[in-house]
PDB file of C-alpha atoms in Angstrom:
ATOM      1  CA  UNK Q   1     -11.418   7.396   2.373  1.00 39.00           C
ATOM      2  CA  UNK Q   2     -10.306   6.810  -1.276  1.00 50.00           C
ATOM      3  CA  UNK Q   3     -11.471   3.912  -2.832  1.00 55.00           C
ATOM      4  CA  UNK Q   4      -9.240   1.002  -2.716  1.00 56.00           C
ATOM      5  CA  UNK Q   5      -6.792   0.523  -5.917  1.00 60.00           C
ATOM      6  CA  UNK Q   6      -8.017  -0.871  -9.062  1.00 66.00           C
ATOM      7  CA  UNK Q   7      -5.446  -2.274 -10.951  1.00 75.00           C
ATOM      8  CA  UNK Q   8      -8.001  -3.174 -14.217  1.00 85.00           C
ATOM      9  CA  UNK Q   9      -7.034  -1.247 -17.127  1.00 92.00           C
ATOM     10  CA  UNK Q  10      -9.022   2.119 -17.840  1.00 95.00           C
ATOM     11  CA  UNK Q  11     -12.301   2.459 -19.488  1.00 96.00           C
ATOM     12  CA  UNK Q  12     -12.783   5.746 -20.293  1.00 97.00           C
ATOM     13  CA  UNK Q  13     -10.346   8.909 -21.228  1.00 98.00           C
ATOM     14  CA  UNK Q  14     -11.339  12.181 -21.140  1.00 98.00           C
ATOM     15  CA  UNK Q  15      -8.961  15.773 -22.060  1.00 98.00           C
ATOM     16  CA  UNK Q  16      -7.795  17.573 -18.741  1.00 98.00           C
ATOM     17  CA  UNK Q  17      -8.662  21.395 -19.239  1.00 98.00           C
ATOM     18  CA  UNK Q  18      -6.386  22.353 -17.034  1.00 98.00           C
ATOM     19  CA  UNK Q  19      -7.654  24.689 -13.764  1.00 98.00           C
ATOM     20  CA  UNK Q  20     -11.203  23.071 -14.533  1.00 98.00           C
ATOM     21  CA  UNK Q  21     -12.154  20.334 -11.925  1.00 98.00           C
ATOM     22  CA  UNK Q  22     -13.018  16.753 -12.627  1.00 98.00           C
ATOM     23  CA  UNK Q  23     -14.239  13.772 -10.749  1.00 98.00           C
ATOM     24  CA  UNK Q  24     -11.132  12.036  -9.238  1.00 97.00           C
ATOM     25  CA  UNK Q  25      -9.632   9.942 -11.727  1.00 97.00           C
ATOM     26  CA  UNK Q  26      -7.303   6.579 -11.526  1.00 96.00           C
ATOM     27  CA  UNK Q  27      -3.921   7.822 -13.384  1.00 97.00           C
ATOM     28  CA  UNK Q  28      -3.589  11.247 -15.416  1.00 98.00           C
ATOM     29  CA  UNK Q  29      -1.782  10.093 -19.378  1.00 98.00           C
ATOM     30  CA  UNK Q  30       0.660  13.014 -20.053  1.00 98.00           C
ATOM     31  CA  UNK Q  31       0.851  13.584 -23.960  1.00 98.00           C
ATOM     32  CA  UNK Q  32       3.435  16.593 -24.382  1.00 98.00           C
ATOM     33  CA  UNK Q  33       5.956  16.156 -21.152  1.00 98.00           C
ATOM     34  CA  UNK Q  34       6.790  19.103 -18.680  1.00 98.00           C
ATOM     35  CA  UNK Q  35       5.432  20.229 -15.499  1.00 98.00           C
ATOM     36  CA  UNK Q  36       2.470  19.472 -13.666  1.00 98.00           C
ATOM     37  CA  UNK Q  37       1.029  20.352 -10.463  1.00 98.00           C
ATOM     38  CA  UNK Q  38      -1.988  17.773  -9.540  1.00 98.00           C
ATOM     39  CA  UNK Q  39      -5.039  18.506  -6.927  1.00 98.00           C
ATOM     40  CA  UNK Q  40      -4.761  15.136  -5.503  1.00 98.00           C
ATOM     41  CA  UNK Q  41      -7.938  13.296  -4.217  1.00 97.00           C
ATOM     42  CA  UNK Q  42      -7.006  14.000  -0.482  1.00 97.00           C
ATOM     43  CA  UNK Q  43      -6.286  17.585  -1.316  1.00 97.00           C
ATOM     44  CA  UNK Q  44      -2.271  18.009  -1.734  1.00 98.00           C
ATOM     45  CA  UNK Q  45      -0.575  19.769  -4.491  1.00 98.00           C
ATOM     46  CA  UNK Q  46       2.711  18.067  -5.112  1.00 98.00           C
ATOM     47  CA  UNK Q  47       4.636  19.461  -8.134  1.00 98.00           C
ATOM     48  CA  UNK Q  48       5.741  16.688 -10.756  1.00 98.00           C
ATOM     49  CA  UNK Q  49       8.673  17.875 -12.660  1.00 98.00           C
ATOM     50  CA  UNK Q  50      10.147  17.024 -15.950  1.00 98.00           C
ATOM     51  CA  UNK Q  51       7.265  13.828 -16.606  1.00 98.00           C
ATOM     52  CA  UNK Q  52       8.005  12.440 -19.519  1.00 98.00           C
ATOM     53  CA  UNK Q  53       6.022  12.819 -22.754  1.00 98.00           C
ATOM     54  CA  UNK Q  54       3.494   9.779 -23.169  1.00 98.00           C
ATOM     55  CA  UNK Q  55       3.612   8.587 -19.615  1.00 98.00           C
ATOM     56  CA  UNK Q  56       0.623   7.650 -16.939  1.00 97.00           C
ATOM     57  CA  UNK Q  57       1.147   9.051 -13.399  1.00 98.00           C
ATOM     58  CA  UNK Q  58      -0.909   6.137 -11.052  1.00 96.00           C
ATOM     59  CA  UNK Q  59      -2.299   9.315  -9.065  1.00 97.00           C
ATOM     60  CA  UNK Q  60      -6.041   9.942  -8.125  1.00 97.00           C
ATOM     61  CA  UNK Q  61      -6.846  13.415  -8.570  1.00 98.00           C
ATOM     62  CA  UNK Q  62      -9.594  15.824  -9.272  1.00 98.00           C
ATOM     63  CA  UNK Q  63      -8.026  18.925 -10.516  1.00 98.00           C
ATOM     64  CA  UNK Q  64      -4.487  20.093 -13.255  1.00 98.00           C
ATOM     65  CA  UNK Q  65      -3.229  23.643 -11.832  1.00 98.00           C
ATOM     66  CA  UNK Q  66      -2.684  25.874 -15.261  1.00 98.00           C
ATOM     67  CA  UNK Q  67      -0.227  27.973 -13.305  1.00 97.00           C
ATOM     68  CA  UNK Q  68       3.245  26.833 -14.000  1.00 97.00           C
ATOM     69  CA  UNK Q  69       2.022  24.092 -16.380  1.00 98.00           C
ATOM     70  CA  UNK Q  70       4.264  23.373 -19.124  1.00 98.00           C
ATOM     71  CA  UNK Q  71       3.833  19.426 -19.696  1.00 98.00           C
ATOM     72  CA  UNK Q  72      -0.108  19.726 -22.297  1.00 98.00           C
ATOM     73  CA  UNK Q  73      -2.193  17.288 -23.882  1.00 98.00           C
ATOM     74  CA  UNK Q  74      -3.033  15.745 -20.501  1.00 98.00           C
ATOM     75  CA  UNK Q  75      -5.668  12.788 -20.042  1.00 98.00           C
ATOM     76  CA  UNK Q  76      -7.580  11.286 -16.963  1.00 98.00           C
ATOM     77  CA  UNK Q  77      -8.180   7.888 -17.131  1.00 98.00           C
ATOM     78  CA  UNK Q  78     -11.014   6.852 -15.191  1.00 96.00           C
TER      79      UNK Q  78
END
């Protein structure tokens, strides 16, 4: 069961490398917009398109596909 929602602000940022797994994060900050397809925490692969450069997506996820990625410069916040 994911852990409940924390509405606190982050407290630590770390690069996505996208295609590399990480441990599940609170929201993912997109630097460079585009296209995005997320590994969330329960294991679904939804495909966010056209997210807007400098915005945080409030998902929990573990994992940025690299195929068909065109948004960059990605960010989980933990």
């Amino acid at each position: 069961m994911p852990a409940p929602y924390d509405s606190s602000p982050a407290i630590q940022a770390v690069a996505v490398t996208p295609g590399t797994p990480f441990p599940a994060c609170r929201a993912l900050y997109i630097g460079t917009g585009g296209n995005f397809i997320p590994t969330l925490e329960n294991g679904g692969t939804p495909t966010f398109k056209n997210a807007q450069s400098g915005s945080i997506i409030p998902i929990r996820c573990t994992n940025v596909s690299a195929t068909d990625l065109t948004a960059a410069d990605i960010v989980a916040l933990y």
